[in-house]
XYZ file of C-alpha atoms in Angstrom:
728
model
C 2.195 -14.270 -82.657
C -0.243 -15.435 -79.981
C -0.741 -12.753 -77.303
C 0.225 -13.454 -73.723
C -2.910 -14.552 -71.886
C -3.491 -12.217 -68.945
C -4.182 -13.527 -65.468
C -7.700 -12.586 -64.347
C -8.714 -14.978 -61.541
C -7.083 -16.116 -58.288
C -7.915 -19.698 -57.307
C -6.631 -20.588 -53.838
C -6.447 -24.056 -52.276
C -6.197 -23.842 -48.481
C -4.536 -26.990 -47.168
C -2.667 -29.837 -48.826
C -5.124 -32.621 -48.017
C -5.773 -35.605 -50.272
C -8.535 -33.977 -52.319
C -6.492 -30.829 -52.950
C -3.388 -32.804 -53.849
C -5.323 -34.812 -56.421
C -7.118 -31.719 -57.737
C -3.786 -29.894 -58.143
C -2.412 -32.849 -60.083
C -5.456 -32.798 -62.357
C -5.034 -29.047 -62.794
C -1.434 -29.522 -63.873
C -2.580 -31.931 -66.564
C -5.032 -29.355 -67.938
C -4.812 -25.849 -66.433
C -7.290 -23.105 -67.207
C -5.455 -20.221 -68.935
C -5.813 -16.926 -67.097
C -6.090 -18.505 -63.639
C -3.406 -18.026 -60.982
C -3.456 -21.114 -58.770
C -2.190 -20.843 -55.174
C -1.742 -23.622 -52.632
C -1.407 -22.677 -48.948
C -0.076 -25.244 -46.471
C 1.884 -25.028 -43.211
C 4.721 -27.207 -44.518
C 6.285 -28.349 -47.805
C 4.847 -31.870 -47.535
C 1.479 -33.443 -46.711
C 1.248 -36.959 -45.239
C -0.972 -39.631 -46.769
C -3.164 -41.034 -43.993
C -3.447 -44.525 -45.506
C 0.229 -45.239 -44.829
C 0.451 -43.594 -41.408
C -0.043 -46.774 -39.329
C 2.618 -48.501 -41.422
C 4.973 -45.595 -40.810
C 4.298 -45.622 -37.080
C 4.988 -49.379 -37.072
C 8.294 -48.826 -38.876
C 7.325 -50.334 -42.240
C 7.606 -47.025 -44.109
C 9.928 -44.048 -43.832
C 8.533 -40.555 -43.482
C 9.392 -39.854 -47.109
C 7.323 -42.880 -48.157
C 4.067 -41.321 -46.982
C 4.692 -37.626 -47.625
C 3.326 -35.912 -50.717
C 5.936 -33.386 -51.855
C 3.916 -30.206 -52.317
C 6.879 -28.284 -53.750
C 7.144 -30.710 -56.652
C 3.363 -30.856 -57.004
C 3.080 -27.059 -57.088
C 5.763 -26.841 -59.763
C 3.891 -29.418 -61.852
C 0.549 -27.653 -61.360
C 2.003 -24.216 -62.100
C 0.884 -23.096 -58.641
C 2.202 -20.621 -56.126
C 3.037 -22.532 -52.941
C 2.752 -20.375 -49.830
C 4.037 -22.042 -46.666
C 1.872 -20.795 -43.835
C -1.089 -21.742 -41.667
C -4.500 -20.217 -42.340
C -6.186 -18.747 -39.269
C -9.166 -16.823 -40.680
C -11.256 -16.532 -43.832
C -13.244 -13.460 -44.777
C -15.801 -14.718 -47.329
C -17.074 -11.194 -48.011
C -13.724 -9.479 -48.497
C -12.485 -12.733 -50.089
C -9.178 -13.088 -48.330
C -7.397 -15.587 -46.106
C -5.354 -14.414 -43.138
C -2.312 -16.488 -42.251
C -0.804 -16.867 -38.786
C 2.003 -14.549 -39.920
C -0.565 -11.774 -40.448
C -0.236 -11.949 -44.217
C -3.466 -11.867 -46.244
C -3.998 -13.801 -49.466
C -6.865 -12.670 -51.691
C -9.007 -15.021 -53.775
C -11.757 -15.051 -56.356
C -12.491 -18.749 -55.803
C -11.139 -20.824 -52.914
C -11.362 -24.322 -51.477
C -10.655 -25.558 -47.944
C -9.099 -28.973 -47.202
C -7.371 -28.614 -43.830
C -8.402 -31.872 -42.179
C -9.098 -32.219 -38.477
C -7.184 -32.501 -35.214
C -7.367 -34.820 -32.224
C -5.921 -32.565 -29.550
C -8.807 -33.294 -27.122
C -9.179 -29.853 -25.517
C -11.709 -31.144 -22.996
C -9.221 -33.336 -21.143
C -7.220 -31.631 -18.399
C -3.493 -31.624 -19.129
C -3.770 -33.019 -22.663
C -2.668 -29.759 -24.298
C 0.570 -29.832 -22.283
C 1.313 -33.556 -22.172
C -0.730 -35.260 -24.909
C -0.189 -35.754 -28.630
C -3.138 -35.804 -31.019
C -3.150 -38.456 -33.744
C -4.033 -35.609 -36.094
C -2.634 -33.470 -37.650
C -0.689 -36.443 -38.980
C 2.620 -34.670 -39.531
C 2.787 -33.426 -35.936
C 1.931 -36.871 -34.584
C 4.484 -38.622 -36.815
C 7.243 -36.213 -35.760
C 6.353 -36.526 -32.079
C 6.314 -40.320 -32.318
C 9.718 -40.438 -34.029
C 11.165 -38.303 -31.243
C 9.615 -40.531 -28.557
C 11.049 -43.719 -30.115
C 14.558 -42.238 -30.158
C 14.257 -41.114 -26.549
C 12.945 -44.525 -25.494
C 15.826 -46.284 -27.283
C 18.263 -43.964 -25.503
C 16.681 -44.808 -22.126
C 15.500 -41.248 -21.549
C 11.821 -42.267 -21.216
C 10.016 -45.505 -20.409
C 8.424 -47.271 -23.420
C 4.962 -46.710 -21.938
C 2.193 -45.478 -24.248
C -1.479 -44.780 -23.657
C -3.950 -44.333 -26.520
C -7.230 -42.567 -25.763
C -9.986 -43.787 -28.073
C -10.884 -47.331 -29.065
C -12.096 -46.665 -32.590
C -10.416 -47.800 -35.794
C -7.660 -45.170 -35.594
C -6.904 -45.832 -31.924
C -6.696 -49.604 -32.458
C -4.460 -49.282 -35.525
C -2.071 -46.871 -33.824
C -1.901 -48.835 -30.557
C -0.882 -51.976 -32.458
C 1.537 -50.042 -34.669
C 3.295 -48.341 -31.739
C 3.620 -51.580 -29.782
C 5.086 -53.318 -32.845
C 7.590 -50.519 -33.433
C 8.820 -50.468 -29.824
C 9.279 -54.246 -29.807
C 11.168 -54.073 -33.114
C 13.475 -51.542 -31.435
C 14.370 -54.153 -28.808
C 12.244 -52.626 -26.063
C 9.556 -54.149 -23.845
C 6.622 -51.797 -24.325
C 3.560 -51.194 -22.244
C 0.779 -49.963 -24.553
C -2.717 -49.376 -23.169
C -5.797 -48.640 -25.276
C -8.412 -46.673 -23.319
C -12.039 -46.546 -24.453
C -14.808 -44.758 -22.560
C -17.573 -46.875 -24.117
C -18.465 -50.459 -23.288
C -16.515 -51.874 -26.229
C -14.235 -50.943 -29.120
C -16.123 -48.990 -31.780
C -16.310 -48.789 -35.558
C -16.159 -52.545 -36.234
C -18.716 -55.179 -37.155
C -18.876 -58.175 -34.789
C -16.772 -60.327 -37.140
C -14.179 -57.590 -37.633
C -14.026 -56.953 -33.902
C -12.841 -60.501 -33.279
C -9.908 -60.022 -35.682
C -9.020 -56.699 -34.065
C -9.064 -58.108 -30.548
C -6.742 -60.934 -31.604
C -4.431 -58.397 -33.227
C -4.328 -56.265 -30.084
C -3.546 -59.317 -27.950
C -0.809 -60.493 -30.309
C 0.799 -57.050 -30.099
C 0.618 -57.055 -26.306
C -1.816 -54.130 -26.117
C -3.843 -53.848 -22.918
C -7.454 -52.827 -23.586
C -9.458 -50.867 -21.008
C -13.142 -50.273 -21.816
C -15.652 -48.290 -19.820
C -12.732 -46.103 -18.709
C -13.335 -42.366 -18.521
C -10.233 -40.212 -18.792
C -10.083 -37.313 -16.324
C -6.616 -35.930 -16.979
C -3.185 -36.403 -18.498
C 0.218 -35.787 -16.891
C 3.732 -36.258 -18.212
C 3.886 -39.773 -16.703
C 0.323 -41.091 -16.651
C -3.293 -40.923 -17.741
C -5.623 -40.332 -14.823
C -8.892 -42.272 -14.905
C -11.960 -42.118 -12.690
C -11.856 -43.741 -9.246
C -8.196 -42.687 -8.857
C -6.933 -45.214 -11.384
C -3.769 -44.314 -13.279
C -2.289 -45.739 -16.468
C 1.497 -45.214 -16.664
C 2.347 -43.385 -19.895
C 5.401 -41.457 -21.008
C 3.465 -40.737 -24.213
C -0.287 -40.200 -24.431
C -1.888 -40.213 -27.883
C -5.382 -38.853 -28.501
C -7.454 -40.739 -31.075
C -10.969 -40.295 -29.697
C -13.078 -38.463 -32.220
C -12.478 -35.813 -34.840
C -12.278 -32.160 -33.849
C -12.663 -29.237 -36.231
C -9.953 -26.590 -36.280
C -10.888 -23.738 -33.966
C -10.042 -21.017 -36.453
C -12.954 -22.093 -38.660
C -15.332 -21.109 -35.858
C -13.780 -17.642 -35.718
C -14.497 -17.146 -39.420
C -18.000 -16.034 -40.523
C -18.821 -19.343 -42.194
C -21.770 -21.771 -41.853
C -20.779 -24.569 -39.466
C -22.313 -27.604 -37.826
C -22.708 -27.599 -34.063
C -19.326 -29.289 -33.724
C -17.556 -26.786 -35.988
C -17.405 -28.436 -39.425
C -18.091 -26.544 -42.652
C -21.556 -27.154 -44.063
C -21.313 -28.032 -47.754
C -23.800 -28.663 -50.541
C -23.584 -31.673 -52.912
C -21.499 -29.511 -55.266
C -18.930 -29.205 -52.409
C -19.659 -25.483 -52.170
C -19.859 -24.044 -48.677
C -23.464 -23.283 -47.881
C -24.295 -19.714 -48.931
C -20.958 -19.107 -50.689
C -20.802 -20.067 -54.368
C -17.115 -19.112 -54.630
C -15.945 -21.152 -51.609
C -15.606 -24.945 -51.507
C -14.703 -27.392 -48.726
C -13.696 -31.056 -48.875
C -12.237 -33.775 -46.703
C -12.619 -34.170 -42.973
C -13.100 -30.438 -42.323
C -16.355 -30.487 -44.316
C -19.805 -31.894 -43.581
C -22.049 -32.846 -46.504
C -25.427 -31.638 -45.303
C -27.461 -33.909 -47.614
C -25.298 -37.057 -47.470
C -23.272 -36.990 -44.235
C -20.517 -39.582 -43.954
C -17.897 -40.586 -41.343
C -14.521 -38.844 -41.364
C -12.436 -41.026 -43.690
C -9.786 -40.287 -46.303
C -11.522 -42.423 -48.908
C -14.292 -39.838 -49.267
C -11.748 -37.045 -49.856
C -10.083 -39.115 -52.575
C -13.415 -39.853 -54.256
C -14.441 -36.185 -54.040
C -11.306 -34.917 -55.798
C -12.492 -35.292 -59.441
C -15.773 -33.531 -58.630
C -13.899 -30.744 -56.826
C -11.478 -30.285 -59.728
C -14.322 -30.119 -62.239
C -16.328 -27.661 -60.154
C -13.376 -25.369 -59.517
C -12.740 -25.316 -63.243
C -16.405 -24.570 -63.955
C -16.483 -21.762 -61.378
C -13.432 -19.886 -62.682
C -14.185 -20.416 -66.371
C -17.974 -20.776 -66.489
C -19.940 -24.003 -66.767
C -22.257 -26.409 -64.986
C -21.321 -27.877 -61.605
C -21.436 -31.574 -60.673
C -22.748 -33.157 -57.490
C -20.666 -35.479 -55.314
C -22.563 -38.593 -54.281
C -20.461 -40.585 -51.800
C -20.947 -44.325 -51.488
C -22.801 -45.530 -48.382
C -19.982 -47.855 -47.285
C -16.455 -48.662 -48.355
C -13.848 -51.371 -47.961
C -11.819 -50.773 -44.807
C -8.244 -52.065 -44.735
C -6.965 -51.925 -41.163
C -3.294 -52.455 -40.279
C -2.707 -54.929 -37.449
C 0.712 -53.797 -36.241
C 2.988 -56.138 -38.175
C 2.674 -56.743 -41.882
C -0.841 -58.072 -41.531
C -4.148 -56.358 -42.216
C -7.885 -56.720 -41.773
C -10.299 -56.243 -44.673
C -13.891 -55.511 -43.764
C -17.000 -54.338 -45.577
C -20.637 -54.730 -44.653
C -20.658 -57.749 -42.321
C -17.693 -59.606 -43.856
C -14.186 -59.593 -42.349
C -10.932 -61.388 -43.111
C -7.337 -60.786 -42.038
C -3.782 -61.942 -42.755
C -0.419 -61.045 -44.368
C -1.818 -61.269 -47.916
C -4.215 -58.450 -47.131
C -1.359 -56.262 -45.898
C 0.411 -56.790 -49.221
C -2.825 -55.882 -51.011
C -3.202 -52.762 -48.891
C 0.418 -51.857 -49.537
C -0.098 -52.109 -53.308
C -3.140 -49.829 -53.105
C -1.276 -47.267 -50.974
C 1.839 -47.334 -53.149
C -0.279 -46.870 -56.265
C -1.858 -43.778 -54.716
C 1.520 -42.308 -53.757
C 3.010 -43.083 -57.163
C 0.629 -40.498 -58.606
C 2.749 -37.877 -56.829
C 6.154 -39.565 -56.865
C 6.070 -39.885 -60.649
C 4.277 -36.830 -61.925
C 3.662 -36.905 -65.692
C 6.281 -35.178 -67.799
C 4.387 -32.630 -69.833
C 5.888 -32.270 -73.341
C 7.866 -29.090 -73.923
C 7.036 -26.792 -76.809
C 9.108 -28.188 -79.706
C 11.610 -26.029 -81.534
C 10.721 -25.026 -85.097
C 12.287 -27.204 -87.778
C 14.475 -24.308 -88.865
C 16.335 -22.188 -86.302
C 19.474 -20.050 -86.430
C 22.849 -21.741 -86.179
C 23.923 -22.078 -82.554
C 20.396 -22.131 -81.071
C 20.425 -25.843 -80.284
C 23.934 -25.688 -78.811
C 22.977 -22.715 -76.631
C 19.889 -24.484 -75.310
C 21.726 -27.760 -74.676
C 20.719 -31.294 -75.501
C 17.540 -31.163 -73.385
C 16.649 -27.512 -74.084
C 16.654 -26.808 -70.362
C 14.844 -23.796 -68.958
C 16.780 -20.672 -68.092
C 17.482 -20.683 -64.373
C 16.063 -18.061 -62.056
C 17.727 -16.002 -59.319
C 21.453 -15.545 -59.823
C 21.571 -18.669 -61.967
C 20.433 -16.550 -64.927
C 23.130 -13.891 -64.668
C 25.367 -12.994 -67.582
C 28.616 -14.957 -67.359
C 31.547 -13.365 -65.506
C 33.779 -13.391 -68.582
C 31.302 -11.427 -70.696
C 30.573 -9.001 -67.863
C 34.199 -8.334 -66.926
C 35.077 -7.566 -70.554
C 32.295 -5.006 -70.717
C 33.327 -3.452 -67.386
C 36.953 -3.247 -68.495
C 35.904 -1.099 -71.422
C 33.867 1.126 -69.100
C 36.798 1.550 -66.738
C 39.030 3.111 -69.371
C 37.381 6.549 -69.220
C 38.007 9.466 -66.864
C 36.443 9.337 -63.388
C 34.864 12.148 -61.444
C 36.581 13.253 -58.245
C 33.516 12.412 -56.177
C 33.342 8.816 -57.498
C 35.811 7.112 -55.175
C 35.539 3.570 -56.594
C 34.383 2.273 -59.952
C 33.255 -1.148 -61.242
C 34.758 -4.225 -59.613
C 33.570 -4.140 -56.014
C 30.197 -4.898 -54.418
C 29.098 -1.263 -54.583
C 30.418 2.085 -55.762
C 31.661 4.541 -53.133
C 30.677 8.177 -53.675
C 31.741 11.350 -51.863
C 28.708 13.579 -51.191
C 28.995 16.726 -49.091
C 31.724 15.368 -46.886
C 29.946 12.030 -46.372
C 30.623 8.741 -48.102
C 27.749 6.897 -49.701
C 27.681 3.475 -51.343
C 25.483 2.768 -54.371
C 24.475 -0.597 -55.843
C 21.763 -2.244 -57.905
C 20.537 -5.814 -58.290
C 17.746 -7.543 -60.231
C 16.493 -11.142 -60.069
C 14.176 -13.343 -62.085
C 11.609 -14.923 -59.773
C 12.808 -18.263 -58.379
C 9.695 -18.990 -56.324
C 6.070 -18.382 -57.190
C 5.372 -17.008 -53.691
C 5.617 -13.271 -54.436
C 6.162 -12.140 -50.837
C 8.876 -14.699 -50.177
C 10.601 -13.847 -53.452
C 10.462 -10.138 -52.660
C 11.854 -10.646 -49.177
C 14.785 -12.723 -50.416
C 15.456 -10.365 -53.336
C 15.652 -7.422 -50.919
C 18.035 -9.272 -48.600
C 20.093 -10.311 -51.603
C 20.404 -6.710 -52.808
C 21.282 -5.453 -49.321
C 24.195 -7.866 -49.239
C 26.284 -5.458 -51.337
C 25.678 -2.639 -48.843
C 26.366 -4.774 -45.786
C 29.470 -6.365 -47.314
C 31.188 -2.969 -47.558
C 30.468 -2.145 -43.916
C 27.793 0.433 -44.760
C 24.362 0.983 -43.235
C 21.389 0.834 -45.663
C 19.805 4.202 -46.444
C 17.316 4.248 -49.350
C 15.890 1.948 -52.008
C 14.358 2.364 -55.448
C 12.229 -0.553 -56.676
C 12.044 -1.862 -60.237
C 9.238 -4.376 -60.706
C 7.996 -6.396 -63.667
C 4.955 -8.657 -63.349
C 3.228 -10.848 -65.942
C 0.253 -9.379 -67.761
C -2.826 -9.521 -65.525
C -5.986 -7.687 -64.574
C -5.768 -4.579 -62.407
C -7.238 -6.464 -59.450
C -4.537 -9.128 -59.645
C -1.846 -6.486 -60.237
C -2.882 -4.768 -57.019
C -2.782 -8.032 -55.066
C 0.658 -9.141 -56.206
C 2.240 -5.696 -55.942
C 0.851 -5.242 -52.434
C 2.280 -8.647 -51.488
C 5.720 -7.872 -52.919
C 6.015 -4.293 -51.727
C 4.822 -5.196 -48.253
C 7.504 -7.862 -47.896
C 10.223 -5.572 -49.277
C 9.205 -2.693 -47.028
C 9.408 -4.959 -43.987
C 12.970 -5.972 -44.886
C 14.163 -2.438 -45.585
C 12.483 -0.971 -42.513
C 14.138 -3.546 -40.283
C 17.460 -2.747 -41.985
C 17.023 0.988 -41.330
C 16.360 1.928 -44.956
C 13.398 3.513 -46.717
C 11.758 2.814 -50.072
C 11.743 6.190 -51.845
C 10.275 5.294 -55.252
C 10.688 3.074 -58.238
C 9.197 1.850 -61.484
C 6.766 -0.927 -62.450
C 5.727 -2.550 -65.701
C 4.104 -5.671 -67.081
C 6.182 -8.149 -69.047
C 6.750 -11.795 -69.800
C 7.721 -12.846 -66.254
C 8.229 -11.598 -62.711
C 11.481 -9.668 -62.227
C 12.334 -7.601 -59.156
C 15.232 -5.245 -58.672
C 16.457 -2.704 -56.144
C 18.821 0.224 -56.443
C 20.195 0.939 -52.984
C 22.267 3.502 -51.181
C 24.062 3.135 -47.885
C 26.116 5.363 -45.619
C 29.665 4.757 -44.397
C 30.985 5.977 -41.070
C 34.287 4.136 -41.569
C 36.535 3.134 -44.421
C 34.696 0.722 -46.722
C 35.536 -2.963 -46.562
C 36.501 -3.756 -50.131
C 37.751 -6.862 -51.912
C 41.260 -5.382 -52.070
C 42.521 -5.689 -48.480
C 43.206 -9.408 -47.987
C 46.629 -10.316 -46.580
C 48.610 -13.566 -46.578
C 47.792 -15.486 -43.412
C 44.200 -14.231 -43.212
C 41.557 -16.855 -42.520
C 38.629 -17.110 -44.939
C 35.268 -17.111 -43.138
C 32.029 -18.087 -44.905
C 28.711 -17.358 -43.177
C 26.205 -19.417 -45.177
C 26.145 -22.776 -46.969
C 26.419 -22.908 -50.748
C 24.188 -24.724 -53.214
C 21.231 -22.393 -53.801
C 21.676 -22.382 -57.579
C 21.785 -26.159 -57.779
C 18.728 -26.611 -55.553
C 16.750 -23.948 -57.423
C 17.683 -25.581 -60.745
C 16.665 -28.957 -59.303
C 13.353 -27.509 -58.156
C 12.656 -26.159 -61.649
C 13.379 -29.635 -63.040
C 11.135 -31.282 -60.445
C 13.927 -33.337 -58.859
C 14.774 -31.365 -55.689
C 13.178 -32.538 -52.447
C 10.536 -30.135 -51.177
C 11.864 -30.169 -47.608
C 15.311 -29.144 -48.861
C 13.874 -26.340 -50.996
C 11.729 -24.994 -48.151
C 14.566 -25.122 -45.603
C 16.915 -23.301 -47.975
C 14.396 -20.559 -48.820
C 13.742 -20.050 -45.132
C 17.475 -19.542 -44.512
C 17.784 -17.216 -47.497
C 14.932 -15.068 -46.125
C 16.880 -14.173 -42.968
C 18.472 -10.721 -42.926
C 22.255 -10.530 -42.626
C 22.980 -7.023 -41.344
C 24.052 -8.217 -37.892
C 26.217 -10.920 -39.463
C 28.029 -8.316 -41.574
C 28.602 -6.142 -38.507
C 30.093 -9.172 -36.738
C 32.752 -9.176 -39.473
C 33.700 -5.519 -39.042
C 37.398 -6.369 -38.432
C 37.670 -8.074 -41.850
C 40.494 -6.956 -44.144
C 38.373 -7.802 -47.208
C 34.788 -8.969 -47.641
C 32.176 -9.698 -50.286
C 28.788 -11.367 -50.425
C 28.768 -14.660 -52.332
C 26.263 -14.341 -55.167
C 26.032 -15.106 -58.879
C 29.647 -15.947 -59.641
C 29.787 -18.583 -56.924
C 32.148 -19.049 -53.999
C 35.161 -19.575 -56.246
C 34.327 -16.563 -58.408
C 33.955 -14.183 -55.491
C 37.089 -15.525 -53.804
C 38.908 -14.966 -57.114
C 37.755 -11.322 -57.035
C 39.359 -10.900 -53.596
C 42.551 -12.566 -54.794
C 42.826 -10.391 -57.911
C 42.118 -7.126 -56.120
C 44.446 -7.966 -53.203
C 47.220 -9.510 -55.351
C 47.223 -12.718 -53.297
C 46.336 -16.379 -53.656
C 43.999 -18.628 -51.644
C 43.854 -22.163 -50.335
C 40.425 -23.762 -49.897
C 39.724 -26.511 -47.370
C 37.120 -28.246 -49.506
C 35.854 -30.505 -46.713
C 35.092 -27.468 -44.545
C 32.838 -25.757 -47.101
C 29.205 -26.038 -45.864
C 26.450 -26.944 -48.309
C 22.673 -26.776 -48.123
C 20.959 -30.156 -47.510
C 20.202 -31.775 -50.851
C 22.704 -29.730 -52.863
C 25.398 -32.388 -53.058
C 22.944 -35.109 -54.088
C 21.641 -32.918 -56.899
C 25.159 -32.001 -57.985
C 26.006 -35.712 -58.070
C 23.192 -36.354 -60.533
C 24.448 -33.592 -62.796
C 22.086 -30.734 -61.920
C 23.727 -27.420 -62.831
C 22.612 -23.798 -63.085
C 22.624 -22.015 -66.429
C 25.668 -19.918 -65.493
C 27.652 -22.760 -63.915
C 29.946 -23.518 -66.875
C 30.809 -19.815 -67.337
C 31.586 -19.498 -63.613
C 33.885 -22.520 -63.709
C 35.781 -21.204 -66.723
C 36.282 -17.769 -65.126
C 37.560 -18.948 -61.721
C 39.481 -22.237 -61.944
C 40.527 -23.976 -58.723
C 43.677 -26.108 -58.888
C 43.719 -29.556 -57.289
C 41.543 -32.621 -57.094
C 38.771 -33.170 -54.589
C 35.226 -34.417 -54.174
C 33.599 -33.860 -57.566
C 30.235 -32.806 -56.153
C 31.800 -30.233 -53.840
C 34.103 -28.997 -56.573
C 31.057 -28.390 -58.766
C 29.336 -26.460 -55.975
C 32.298 -24.073 -55.637
C 31.087 -22.534 -58.914
C 27.370 -22.694 -58.092
C 25.683 -19.258 -58.345
C 24.275 -18.159 -55.015
C 21.207 -16.034 -54.333
C 21.133 -14.304 -50.922
C 24.413 -16.039 -50.194
C 26.549 -15.499 -47.141
C 29.570 -13.274 -46.653
C 33.105 -14.315 -47.519
C 35.617 -12.430 -45.378
C 39.399 -12.395 -45.038
C 40.074 -12.014 -41.311
C 43.319 -11.733 -39.383
C 44.058 -14.911 -37.354
C 43.831 -13.059 -34.037
C 40.282 -11.845 -34.860
C 38.837 -15.163 -36.046
C 37.504 -16.531 -32.743
C 35.813 -13.264 -31.831
C 34.216 -12.943 -35.282
C 32.939 -16.527 -35.202
C 31.406 -16.014 -31.754
C 29.694 -12.800 -32.839
C 28.374 -14.472 -36.024
C 27.009 -17.351 -33.965
C 25.147 -14.857 -31.771
C 23.266 -13.595 -34.867
C 21.840 -17.039 -35.636
C 24.138 -17.692 -38.572
C 27.170 -19.997 -38.454
C 30.596 -18.837 -39.539
C 32.997 -21.449 -40.894
C 36.699 -21.132 -41.683
C 37.020 -22.604 -45.179
C 40.613 -21.726 -46.033
C 43.259 -19.036 -45.919
C 44.933 -16.309 -47.950
C 48.450 -17.166 -49.184
C 51.278 -15.547 -51.115
C 51.178 -15.872 -54.873
C 48.360 -16.046 -57.375
C 45.287 -18.177 -58.053
C 43.210 -20.581 -55.976
C 43.988 -24.162 -55.023
C 42.744 -26.838 -52.691
C 44.565 -27.050 -49.365
């Protein structure tokens, strides 16, 4: 048997720019064993700059130009950490995020782009919008268009900077506003004597394009300030503008200057031909944030794309040993400039030509680039041996799907309940007040009542701190659901085989996140156990204290309303993410919701007759537990059940968690309804919400108190006489 290859090096990519995205894709095709790859980016997607003008003009949706980093990270086998870098310590080899978290590295690369926030112009920080970062600009523009269509703001736009970017965006914004049925006023403001970045022949095409789009061009105009309604020029001139966009020059991110790194006078990272930061063999930089000291070039995405293969090769050589390559950028490149509508200008050297055919050519080039990330290669799975035990192929399923993570990998409720029934047949101690069957056991200790529970999860995200935080909140759900206050926690941790240095890094990450959760909940970590194994598994054994009778699953009464405090669908989305079909935005939004503590929400449901947290057995399974223990039935208003964005679409395409079929068999729901929603009733939840049976007279107060915690309570049905569950 081949031994498990230990992890020995941390390779960290800071930023999801074009070069990093391409390098990560190349890494996924041929990873280096023993390397833990991490990608850090503020959001789950990264926009492709080549399609931005087309998006601003309305030719592309936001999804069309966004690289899904969640899918890319899954393909590359990378940890994706959503956060913004704000400092790099090249001596201590760690990156500090804006959250305060530190991520250690052995080798790192920086590809964070630039910004166009124009700090030197009075009022721009409060009233202006930089054309970069692209995602912030695109979101701000979409909001402005909707407000202009609603009549909330005038369709007046000013663009500061008459270079290629400023011209493209001015034409694109004017086109989009006209297409929306508005009469725009778009002004392009350039401080120099003429528009810049174009050859004389190309400039003629651009000027015609600006005129055709109704863009007013002001040259020799120095901007002195920006307000919420105008751009103030010299000599008391004012340009009316409800939106001011900055596109004059490229500015380095300020946090690079606060890091002890070699920079140019204007704040860009100085890099050698090998793309290594000057003086730091283990730190690379690419894209617009970097400055090649031997072959400087303008800030343009084409150079980042061309640098990607060299970066990928040099990162591989640095972590595994080998010779480094030099990047030699071309002296000029073909520029394809959008002209507002579906027309484009092509220019190189002194030649220039424009027209609709060139836009179609540009579109094909851009779509081909994006298709590299939309259709990631399917890497072949390890084939089964020719001879396996009977039942193996049936157990794995037709496609031999991976075992789900989180609660999707739990043992089925039928198997578990049979085992617990056998345990329950023995004698019970007087100080054990409740046995198996509820969220936690209730113990009598010295006149006090204590609750005791345990929970373990397979890692469902490669971000160790995020996983640890959610796992802790998930485990605390059992304590909170019974109306207890958390007291103490024991930790059980398994990590893959790795060097001691990497063990220390990942354990510090995980324990720090868990400690933060438990401290905020009023509990203390008092010990635990750790080991290395095949995969990351984290568990907590918790105690809590009761100063009231516990809220169990046995108190529901006919007429009670059923309140649910979180959407369902985590198992389906996590399964979809593992299969590479879930949308990154949906995954990130769900994980963010799952990482929010629920102690206050549980306290808002203190009047509940019965309560449980919705976890591995799904909404239907946990409602069935209330019905069985309380000797009642339940009606579910299927249309009222909230779901996480993206869950229904994945359910519709047949995505299911490993435990889904067992959950459905153990907790049938009578009636016919929307098939996707019916499937999600049995979806295993991780860090799910609370399901509470509440007297009708207490419902409004409970919902208001839940809302005050930041969660949203929803009445999804009611308790009825009889047995079983059915649709209302």
